PDB file of C-alpha atoms and ligand atoms in Angstrom:
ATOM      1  CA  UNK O  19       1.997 -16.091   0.290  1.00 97.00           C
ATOM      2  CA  UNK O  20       2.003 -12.810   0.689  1.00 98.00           C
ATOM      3  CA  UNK O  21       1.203 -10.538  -2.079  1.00 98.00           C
ATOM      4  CA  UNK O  22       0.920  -5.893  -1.409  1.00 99.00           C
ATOM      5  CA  UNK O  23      -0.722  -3.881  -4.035  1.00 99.00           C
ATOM      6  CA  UNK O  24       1.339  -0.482  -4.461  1.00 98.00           C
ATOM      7  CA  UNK O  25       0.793   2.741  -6.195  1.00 97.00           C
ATOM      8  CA  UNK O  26      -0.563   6.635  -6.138  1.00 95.00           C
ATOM      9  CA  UNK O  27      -3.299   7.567  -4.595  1.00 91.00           C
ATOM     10  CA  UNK O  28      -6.800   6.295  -7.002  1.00 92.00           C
ATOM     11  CA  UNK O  29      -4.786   4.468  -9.083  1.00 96.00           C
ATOM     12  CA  UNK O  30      -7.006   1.318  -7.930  1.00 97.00           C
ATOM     13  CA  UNK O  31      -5.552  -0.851  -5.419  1.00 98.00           C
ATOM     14  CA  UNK O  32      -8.596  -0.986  -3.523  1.00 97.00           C
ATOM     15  CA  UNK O  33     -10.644  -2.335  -6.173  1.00 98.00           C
ATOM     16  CA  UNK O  34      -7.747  -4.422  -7.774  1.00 98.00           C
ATOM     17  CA  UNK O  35      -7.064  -5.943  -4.135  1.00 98.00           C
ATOM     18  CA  UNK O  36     -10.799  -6.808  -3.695  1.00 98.00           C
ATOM     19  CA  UNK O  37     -11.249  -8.291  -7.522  1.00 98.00           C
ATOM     20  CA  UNK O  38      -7.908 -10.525  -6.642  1.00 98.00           C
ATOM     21  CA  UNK O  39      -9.167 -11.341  -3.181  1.00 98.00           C
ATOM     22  CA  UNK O  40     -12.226 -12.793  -4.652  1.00 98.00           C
ATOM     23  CA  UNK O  41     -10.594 -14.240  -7.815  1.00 98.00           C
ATOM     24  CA  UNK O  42      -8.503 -16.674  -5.081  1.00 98.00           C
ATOM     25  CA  UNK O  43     -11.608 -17.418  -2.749  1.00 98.00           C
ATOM     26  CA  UNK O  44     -13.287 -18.845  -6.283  1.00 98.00           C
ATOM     27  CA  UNK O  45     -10.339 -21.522  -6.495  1.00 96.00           C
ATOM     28  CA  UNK O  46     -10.643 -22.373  -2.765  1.00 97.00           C
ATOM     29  CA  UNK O  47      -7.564 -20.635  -1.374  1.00 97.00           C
ATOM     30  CA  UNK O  48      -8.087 -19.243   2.375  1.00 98.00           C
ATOM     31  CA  UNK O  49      -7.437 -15.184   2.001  1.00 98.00           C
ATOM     32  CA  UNK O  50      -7.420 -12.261   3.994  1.00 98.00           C
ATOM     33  CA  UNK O  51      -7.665  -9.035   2.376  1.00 98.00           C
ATOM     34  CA  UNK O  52      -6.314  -6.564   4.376  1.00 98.00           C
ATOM     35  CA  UNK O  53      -4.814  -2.423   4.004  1.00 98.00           C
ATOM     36  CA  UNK O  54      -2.749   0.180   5.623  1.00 98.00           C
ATOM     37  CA  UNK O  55      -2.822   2.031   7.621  1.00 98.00           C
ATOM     38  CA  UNK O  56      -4.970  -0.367   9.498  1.00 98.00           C
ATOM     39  CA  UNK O  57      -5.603  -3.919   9.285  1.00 98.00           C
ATOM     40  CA  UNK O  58      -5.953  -4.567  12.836  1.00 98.00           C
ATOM     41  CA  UNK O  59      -8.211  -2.663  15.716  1.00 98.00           C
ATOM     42  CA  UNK O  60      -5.143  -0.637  17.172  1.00 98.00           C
ATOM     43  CA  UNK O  61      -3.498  -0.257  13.796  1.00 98.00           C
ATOM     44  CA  UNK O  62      -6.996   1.511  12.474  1.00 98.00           C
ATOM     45  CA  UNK O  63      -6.997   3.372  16.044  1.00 98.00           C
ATOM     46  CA  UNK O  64      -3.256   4.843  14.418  1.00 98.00           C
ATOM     47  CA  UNK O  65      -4.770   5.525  10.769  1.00 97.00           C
ATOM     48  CA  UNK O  66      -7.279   7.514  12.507  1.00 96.00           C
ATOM     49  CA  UNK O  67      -4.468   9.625  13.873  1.00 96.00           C
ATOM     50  CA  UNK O  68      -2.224   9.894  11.143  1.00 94.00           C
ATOM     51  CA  UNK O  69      -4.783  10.620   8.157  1.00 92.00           C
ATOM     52  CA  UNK O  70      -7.469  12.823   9.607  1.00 90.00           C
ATOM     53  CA  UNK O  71      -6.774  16.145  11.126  1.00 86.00           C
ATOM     54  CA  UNK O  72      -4.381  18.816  10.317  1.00 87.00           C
ATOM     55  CA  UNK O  73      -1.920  17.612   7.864  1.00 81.00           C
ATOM     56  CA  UNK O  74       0.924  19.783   9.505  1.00 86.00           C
ATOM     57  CA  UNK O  75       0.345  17.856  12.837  1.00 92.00           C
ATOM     58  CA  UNK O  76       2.959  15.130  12.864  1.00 94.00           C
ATOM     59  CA  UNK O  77       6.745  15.479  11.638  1.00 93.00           C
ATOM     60  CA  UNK O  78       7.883  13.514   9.015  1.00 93.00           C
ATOM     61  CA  UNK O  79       9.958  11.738  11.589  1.00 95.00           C
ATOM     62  CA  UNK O  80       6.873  11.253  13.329  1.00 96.00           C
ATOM     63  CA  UNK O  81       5.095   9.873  10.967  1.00 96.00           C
ATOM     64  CA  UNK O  82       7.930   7.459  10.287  1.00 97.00           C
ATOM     65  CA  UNK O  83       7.003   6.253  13.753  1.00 98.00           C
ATOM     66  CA  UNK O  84       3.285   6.132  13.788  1.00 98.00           C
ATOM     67  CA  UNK O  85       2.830   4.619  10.663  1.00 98.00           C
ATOM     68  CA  UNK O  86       5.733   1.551  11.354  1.00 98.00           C
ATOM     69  CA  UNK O  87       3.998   1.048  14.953  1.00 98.00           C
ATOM     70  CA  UNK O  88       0.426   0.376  13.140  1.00 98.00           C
ATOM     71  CA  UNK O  89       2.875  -1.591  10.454  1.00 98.00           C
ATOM     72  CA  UNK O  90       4.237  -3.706  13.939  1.00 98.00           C
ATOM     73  CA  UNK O  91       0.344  -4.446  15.515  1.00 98.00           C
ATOM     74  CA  UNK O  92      -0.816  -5.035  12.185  1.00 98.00           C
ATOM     75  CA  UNK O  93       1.820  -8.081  11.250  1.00 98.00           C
ATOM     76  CA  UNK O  94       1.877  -9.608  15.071  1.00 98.00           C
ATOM     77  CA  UNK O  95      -1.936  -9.969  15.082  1.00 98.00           C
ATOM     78  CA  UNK O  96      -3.421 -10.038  11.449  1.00 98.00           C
ATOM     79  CA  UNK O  97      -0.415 -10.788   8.551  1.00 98.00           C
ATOM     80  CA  UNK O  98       1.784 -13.354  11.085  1.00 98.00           C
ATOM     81  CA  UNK O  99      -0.860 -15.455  12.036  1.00 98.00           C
ATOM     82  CA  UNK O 100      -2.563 -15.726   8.341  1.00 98.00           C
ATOM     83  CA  UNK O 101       0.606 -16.836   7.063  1.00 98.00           C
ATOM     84  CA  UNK O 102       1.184 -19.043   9.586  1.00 98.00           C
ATOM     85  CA  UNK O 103      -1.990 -20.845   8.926  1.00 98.00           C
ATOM     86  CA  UNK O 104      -1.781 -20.698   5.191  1.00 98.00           C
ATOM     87  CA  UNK O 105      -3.767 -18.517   3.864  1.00 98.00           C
ATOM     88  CA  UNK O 106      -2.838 -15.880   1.227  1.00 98.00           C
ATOM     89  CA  UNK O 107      -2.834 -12.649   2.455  1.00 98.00           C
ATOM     90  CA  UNK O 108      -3.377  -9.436   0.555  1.00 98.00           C
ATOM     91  CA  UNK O 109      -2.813  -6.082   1.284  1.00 98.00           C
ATOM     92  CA  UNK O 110      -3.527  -2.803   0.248  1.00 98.00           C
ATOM     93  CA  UNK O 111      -0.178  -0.724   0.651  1.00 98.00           C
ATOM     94  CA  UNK O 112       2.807  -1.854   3.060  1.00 98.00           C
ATOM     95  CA  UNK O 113       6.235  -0.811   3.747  1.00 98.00           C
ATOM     96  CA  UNK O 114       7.111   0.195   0.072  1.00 98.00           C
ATOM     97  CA  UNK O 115       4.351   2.853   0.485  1.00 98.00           C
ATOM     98  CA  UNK O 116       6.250   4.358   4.055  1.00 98.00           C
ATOM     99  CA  UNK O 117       9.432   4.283   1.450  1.00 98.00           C
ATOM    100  CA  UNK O 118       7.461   6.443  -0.888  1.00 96.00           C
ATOM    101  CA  UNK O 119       5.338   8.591   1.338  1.00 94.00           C
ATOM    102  CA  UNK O 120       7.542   9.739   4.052  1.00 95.00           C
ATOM    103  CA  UNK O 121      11.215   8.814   2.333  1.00 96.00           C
ATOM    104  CA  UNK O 122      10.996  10.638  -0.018  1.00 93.00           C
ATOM    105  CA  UNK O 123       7.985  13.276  -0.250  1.00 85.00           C
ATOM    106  CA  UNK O 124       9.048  15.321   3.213  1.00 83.00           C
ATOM    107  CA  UNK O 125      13.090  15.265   2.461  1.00 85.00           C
ATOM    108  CA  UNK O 126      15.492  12.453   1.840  1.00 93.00           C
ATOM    109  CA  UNK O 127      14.321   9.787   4.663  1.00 97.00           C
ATOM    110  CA  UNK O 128      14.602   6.496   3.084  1.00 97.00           C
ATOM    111  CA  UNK O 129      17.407   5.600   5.155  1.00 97.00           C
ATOM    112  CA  UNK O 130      15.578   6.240   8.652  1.00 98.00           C
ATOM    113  CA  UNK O 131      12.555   4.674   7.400  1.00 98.00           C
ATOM    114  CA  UNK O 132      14.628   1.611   6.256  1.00 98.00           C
ATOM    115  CA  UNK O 133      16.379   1.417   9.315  1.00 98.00           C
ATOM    116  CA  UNK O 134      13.261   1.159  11.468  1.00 98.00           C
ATOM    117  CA  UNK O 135      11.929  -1.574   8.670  1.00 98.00           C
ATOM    118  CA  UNK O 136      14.424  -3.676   9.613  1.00 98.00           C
ATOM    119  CA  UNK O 137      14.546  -3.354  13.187  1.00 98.00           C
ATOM    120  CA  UNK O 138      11.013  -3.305  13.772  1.00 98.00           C
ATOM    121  CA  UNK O 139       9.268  -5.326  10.984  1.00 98.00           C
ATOM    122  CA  UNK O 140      11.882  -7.630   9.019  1.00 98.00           C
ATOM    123  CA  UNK O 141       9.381  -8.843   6.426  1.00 97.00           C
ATOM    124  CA  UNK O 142       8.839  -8.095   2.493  1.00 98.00           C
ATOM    125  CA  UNK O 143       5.967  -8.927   0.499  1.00 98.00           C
ATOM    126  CA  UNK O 144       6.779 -12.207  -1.666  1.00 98.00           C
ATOM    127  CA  UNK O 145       4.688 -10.155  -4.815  1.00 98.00           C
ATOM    128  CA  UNK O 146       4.550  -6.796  -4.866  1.00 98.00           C
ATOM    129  CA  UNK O 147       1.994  -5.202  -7.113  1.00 98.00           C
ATOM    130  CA  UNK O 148       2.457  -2.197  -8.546  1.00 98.00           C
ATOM    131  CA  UNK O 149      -0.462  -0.499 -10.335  1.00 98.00           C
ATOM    132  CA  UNK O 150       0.756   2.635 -12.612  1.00 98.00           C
ATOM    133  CA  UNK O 151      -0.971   4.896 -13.569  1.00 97.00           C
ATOM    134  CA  UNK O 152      -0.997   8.882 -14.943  1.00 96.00           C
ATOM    135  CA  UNK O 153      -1.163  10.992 -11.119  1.00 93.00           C
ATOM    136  CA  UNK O 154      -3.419  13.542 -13.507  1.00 92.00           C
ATOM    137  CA  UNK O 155      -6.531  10.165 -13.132  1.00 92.00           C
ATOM    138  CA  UNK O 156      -5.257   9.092 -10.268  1.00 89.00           C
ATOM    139  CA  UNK O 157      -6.319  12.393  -8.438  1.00 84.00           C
ATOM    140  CA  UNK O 158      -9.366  12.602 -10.513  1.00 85.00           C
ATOM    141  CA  UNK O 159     -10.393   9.199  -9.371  1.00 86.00           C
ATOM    142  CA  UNK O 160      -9.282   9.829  -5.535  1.00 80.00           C
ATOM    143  CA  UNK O 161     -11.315  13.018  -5.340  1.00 78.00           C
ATOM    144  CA  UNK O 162     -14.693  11.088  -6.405  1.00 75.00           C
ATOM    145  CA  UNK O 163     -14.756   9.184  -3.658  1.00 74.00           C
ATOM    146  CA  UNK O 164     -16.512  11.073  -0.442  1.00 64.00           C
ATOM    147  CA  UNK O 165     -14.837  10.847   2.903  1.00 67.00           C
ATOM    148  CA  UNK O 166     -12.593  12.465   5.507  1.00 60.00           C
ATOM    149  CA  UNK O 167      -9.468  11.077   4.540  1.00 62.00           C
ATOM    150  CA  UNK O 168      -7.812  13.523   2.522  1.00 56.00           C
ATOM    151  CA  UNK O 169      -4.929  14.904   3.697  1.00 56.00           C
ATOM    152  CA  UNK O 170      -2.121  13.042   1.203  1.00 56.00           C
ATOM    153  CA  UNK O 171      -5.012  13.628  -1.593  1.00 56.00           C
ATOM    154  CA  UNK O 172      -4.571  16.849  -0.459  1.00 64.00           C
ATOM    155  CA  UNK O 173      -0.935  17.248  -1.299  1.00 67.00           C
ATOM    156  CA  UNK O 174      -2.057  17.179  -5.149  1.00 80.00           C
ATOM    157  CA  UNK O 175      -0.176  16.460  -8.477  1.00 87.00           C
ATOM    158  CA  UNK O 176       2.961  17.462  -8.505  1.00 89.00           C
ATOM    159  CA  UNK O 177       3.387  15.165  -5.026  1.00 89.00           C
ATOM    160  CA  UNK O 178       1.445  12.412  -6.809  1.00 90.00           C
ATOM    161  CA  UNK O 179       3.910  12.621  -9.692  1.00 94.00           C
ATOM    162  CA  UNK O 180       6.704  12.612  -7.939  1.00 94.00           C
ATOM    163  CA  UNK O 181       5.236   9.577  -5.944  1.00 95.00           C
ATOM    164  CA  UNK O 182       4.830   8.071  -9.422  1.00 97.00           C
ATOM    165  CA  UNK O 183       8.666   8.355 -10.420  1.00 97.00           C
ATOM    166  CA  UNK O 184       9.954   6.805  -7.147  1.00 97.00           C
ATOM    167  CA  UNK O 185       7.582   3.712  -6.913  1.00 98.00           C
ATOM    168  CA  UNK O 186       8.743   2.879 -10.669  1.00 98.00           C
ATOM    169  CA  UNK O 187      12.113   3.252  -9.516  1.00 98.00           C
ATOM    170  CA  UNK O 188      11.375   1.038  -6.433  1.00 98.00           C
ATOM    171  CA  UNK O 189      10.112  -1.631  -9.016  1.00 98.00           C
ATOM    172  CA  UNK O 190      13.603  -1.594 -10.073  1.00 98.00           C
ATOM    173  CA  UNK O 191      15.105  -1.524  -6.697  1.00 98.00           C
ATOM    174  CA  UNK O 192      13.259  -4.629  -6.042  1.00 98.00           C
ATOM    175  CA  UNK O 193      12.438  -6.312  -9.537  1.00 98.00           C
ATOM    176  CA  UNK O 194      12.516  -9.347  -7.895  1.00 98.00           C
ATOM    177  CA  UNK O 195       9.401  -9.257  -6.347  1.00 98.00           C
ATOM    178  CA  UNK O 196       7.932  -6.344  -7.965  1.00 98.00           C
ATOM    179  CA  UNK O 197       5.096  -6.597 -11.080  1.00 98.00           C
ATOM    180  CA  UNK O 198       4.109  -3.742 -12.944  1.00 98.00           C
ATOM    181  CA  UNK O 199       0.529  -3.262 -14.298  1.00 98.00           C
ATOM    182  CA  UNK O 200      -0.657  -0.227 -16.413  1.00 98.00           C
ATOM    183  CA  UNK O 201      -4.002   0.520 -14.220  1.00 98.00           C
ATOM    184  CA  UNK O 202      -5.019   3.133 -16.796  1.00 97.00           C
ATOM    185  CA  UNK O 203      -7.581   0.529 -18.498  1.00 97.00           C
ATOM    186  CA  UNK O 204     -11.033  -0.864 -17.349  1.00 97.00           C
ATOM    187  CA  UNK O 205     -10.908  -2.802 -13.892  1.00 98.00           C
ATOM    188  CA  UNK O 206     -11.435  -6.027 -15.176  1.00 98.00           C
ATOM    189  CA  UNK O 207      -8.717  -5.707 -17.475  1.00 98.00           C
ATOM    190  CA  UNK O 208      -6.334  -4.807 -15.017  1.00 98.00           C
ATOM    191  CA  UNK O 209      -7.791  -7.625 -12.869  1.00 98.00           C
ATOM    192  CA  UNK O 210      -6.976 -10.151 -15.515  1.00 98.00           C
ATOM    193  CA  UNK O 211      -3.520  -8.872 -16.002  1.00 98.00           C
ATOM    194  CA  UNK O 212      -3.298  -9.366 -12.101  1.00 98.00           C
ATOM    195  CA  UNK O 213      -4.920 -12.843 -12.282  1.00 98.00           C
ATOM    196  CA  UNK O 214      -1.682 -13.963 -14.777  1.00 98.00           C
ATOM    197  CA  UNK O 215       1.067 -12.404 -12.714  1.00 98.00           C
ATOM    198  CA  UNK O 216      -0.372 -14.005  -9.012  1.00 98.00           C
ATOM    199  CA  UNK O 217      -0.841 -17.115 -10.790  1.00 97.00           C
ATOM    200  CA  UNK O 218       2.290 -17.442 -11.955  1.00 97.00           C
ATOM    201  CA  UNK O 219       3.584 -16.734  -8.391  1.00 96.00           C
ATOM    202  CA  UNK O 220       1.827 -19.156  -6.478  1.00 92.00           C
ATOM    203  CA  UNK O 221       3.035 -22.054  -4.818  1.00 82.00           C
TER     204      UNK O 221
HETATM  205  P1  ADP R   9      -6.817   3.294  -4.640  1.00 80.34           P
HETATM  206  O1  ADP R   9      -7.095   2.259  -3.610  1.00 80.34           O
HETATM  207  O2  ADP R   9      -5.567   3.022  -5.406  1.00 80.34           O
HETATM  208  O3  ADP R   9      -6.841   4.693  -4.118  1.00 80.34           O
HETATM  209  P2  ADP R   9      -9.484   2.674  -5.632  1.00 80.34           P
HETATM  210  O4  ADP R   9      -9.521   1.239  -5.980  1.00 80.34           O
HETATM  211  O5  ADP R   9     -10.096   3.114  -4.354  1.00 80.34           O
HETATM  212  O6  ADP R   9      -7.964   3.228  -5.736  1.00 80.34           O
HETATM  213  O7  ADP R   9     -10.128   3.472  -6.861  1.00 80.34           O
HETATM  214  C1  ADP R   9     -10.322   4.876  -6.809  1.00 80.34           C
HETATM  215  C2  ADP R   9     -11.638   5.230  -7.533  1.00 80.34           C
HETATM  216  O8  ADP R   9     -11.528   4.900  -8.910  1.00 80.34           O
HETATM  217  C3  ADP R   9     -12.820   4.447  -7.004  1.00 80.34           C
HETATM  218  O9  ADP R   9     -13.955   5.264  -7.047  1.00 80.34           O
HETATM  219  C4  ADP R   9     -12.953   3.274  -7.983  1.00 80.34           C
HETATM  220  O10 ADP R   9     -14.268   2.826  -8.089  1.00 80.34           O
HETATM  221  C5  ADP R   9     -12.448   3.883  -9.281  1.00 80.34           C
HETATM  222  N1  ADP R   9     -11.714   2.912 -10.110  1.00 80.34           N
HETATM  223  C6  ADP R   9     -10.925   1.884  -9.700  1.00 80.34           C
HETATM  224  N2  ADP R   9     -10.380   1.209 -10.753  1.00 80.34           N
HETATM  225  C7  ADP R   9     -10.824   1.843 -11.864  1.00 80.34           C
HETATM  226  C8  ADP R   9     -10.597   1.642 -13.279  1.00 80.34           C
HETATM  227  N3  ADP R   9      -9.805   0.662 -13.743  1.00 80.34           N
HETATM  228  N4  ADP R   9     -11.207   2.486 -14.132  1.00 80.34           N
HETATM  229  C9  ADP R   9     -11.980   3.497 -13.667  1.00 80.34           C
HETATM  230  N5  ADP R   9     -12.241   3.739 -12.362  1.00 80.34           N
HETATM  231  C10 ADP R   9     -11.663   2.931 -11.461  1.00 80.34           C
HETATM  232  P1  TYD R  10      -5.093   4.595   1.299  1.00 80.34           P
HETATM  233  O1  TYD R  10      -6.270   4.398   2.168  1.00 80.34           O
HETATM  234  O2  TYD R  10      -4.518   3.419   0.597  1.00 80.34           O
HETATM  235  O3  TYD R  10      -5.434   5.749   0.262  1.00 80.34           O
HETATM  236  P2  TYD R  10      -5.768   5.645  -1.270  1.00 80.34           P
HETATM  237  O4  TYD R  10      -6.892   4.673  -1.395  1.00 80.34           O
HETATM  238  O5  TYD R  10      -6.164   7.051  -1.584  1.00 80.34           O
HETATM  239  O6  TYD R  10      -4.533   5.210  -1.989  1.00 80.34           O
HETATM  240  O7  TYD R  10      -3.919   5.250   2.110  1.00 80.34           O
HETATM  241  C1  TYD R  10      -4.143   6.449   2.770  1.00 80.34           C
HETATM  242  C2  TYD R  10      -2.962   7.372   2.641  1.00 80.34           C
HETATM  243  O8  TYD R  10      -1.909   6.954   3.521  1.00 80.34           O
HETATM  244  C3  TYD R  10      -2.371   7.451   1.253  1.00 80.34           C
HETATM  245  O9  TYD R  10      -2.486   8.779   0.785  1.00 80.34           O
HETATM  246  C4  TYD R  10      -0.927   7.113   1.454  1.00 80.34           C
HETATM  247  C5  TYD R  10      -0.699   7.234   2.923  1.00 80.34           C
HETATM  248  N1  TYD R  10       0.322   6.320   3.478  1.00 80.34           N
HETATM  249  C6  TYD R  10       1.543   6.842   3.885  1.00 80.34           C
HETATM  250  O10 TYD R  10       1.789   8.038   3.777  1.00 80.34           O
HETATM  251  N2  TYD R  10       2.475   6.000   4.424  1.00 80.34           N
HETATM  252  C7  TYD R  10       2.257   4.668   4.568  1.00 80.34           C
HETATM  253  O11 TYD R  10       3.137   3.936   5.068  1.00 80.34           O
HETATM  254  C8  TYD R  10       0.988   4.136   4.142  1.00 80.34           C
HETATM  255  C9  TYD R  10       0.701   2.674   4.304  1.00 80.34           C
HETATM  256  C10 TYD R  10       0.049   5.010   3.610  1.00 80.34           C
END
């Protein structure tokens, strides 16, 4: 099974991925918790170029590119073979967040980066989780932690917001596999919420 946490910047997918991760490991299921940008060596070589540096460096087309070629490396050596052998695997932002980020923030894009999802990576998440949450603590949250990082931070709220509105409307696009989870509560709240909704998913 494979299961993608989605959602603005600090709204906690990290933490919500990790809590789930180790929620599954408890009742003896094989995971691997993974993110993205990165996920595999050559993948994290592309995060480095994508999200340090100066933001105006890459095109949006560009950055369709970069971030669907770590996408590739990361399924063909780390997502592939997991599922393959079993195991769950969980990860922290996938192609719904390329929808998002550069379909819709730089310009209408969504086709382009649709097109490329199809010809170059062909899978969806079989539980999508999205974690909603007000951009205003979002950004709050994001800019507590320390780190290099920053440049879609960096874009602030009004970016964040708008990110907000379109991954609620791809929750609708995709209801199917889509969940929706107010993250605006304490973690382990949210973690129980996420508990019921992969539980009720699994095989
Ligand atoms: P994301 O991966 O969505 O950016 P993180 O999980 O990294 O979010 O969380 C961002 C920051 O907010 C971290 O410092 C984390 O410890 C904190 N945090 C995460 N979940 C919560 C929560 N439910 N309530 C308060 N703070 C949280
Ligand atoms: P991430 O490390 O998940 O940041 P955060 O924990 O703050 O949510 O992701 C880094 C940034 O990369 C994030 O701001 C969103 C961006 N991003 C894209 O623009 N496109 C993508 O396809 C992905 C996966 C991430």
């Amino acid at each position: 099974m494979f299961i993608t946490f989605e959602g603005i910047d600090g709204s906690g997918k990290s933490t919500q991925a990790r809590l789930l991760a180790e929620a599954l490991r408890v009742t003896g299921r094989e995971v691997v918790l993974t993110r993205e940008p990165g996920g595999s060596p050559g993948a994290e070589e592309i995060r480095r170029l994508v999200l340090e540096g100066d933001p105006d460096r890459w095109s949006a087309e560009t950055e369709i590119l970069l971030f669907t070629a770590a996408r590739r490396d990361h399924l063909e050596r780390t997502i592939d073979p997991a599922l393959t052998a079993g195991k769950v695997v969980i990860c922290d932002r996938f192609a719904d967040s390329t929808r998002m980020y550069q379909g819709l923030s730089r310009g209408d894009l969504r086709a382009t980066v649709d097109t490329l999802h199809r010809l170059m990576i062909g899978r969806e998440p079989d539980l999508t989780i999205l974690i909603d949450i007000d951009p205003a603590v979002g950004l709050a949250r994001a800019k507590g932690r320390q780190g290099h990082e920053e440049r879609f931070e960096d874009m602030g709220l009004a970016l964040q917001q708008q990110m907000r509105a379109g991954f609620l409307g791809l929750a609708r696009e995709f209801s199917a596999r889509f969940r929706l989870i107010d993250g605006a509560r304490p973690a382990e709240e949210v973690a129980a919420d996420v508990r019921t909704v992969v539980q009720a998913a699994l095989p």
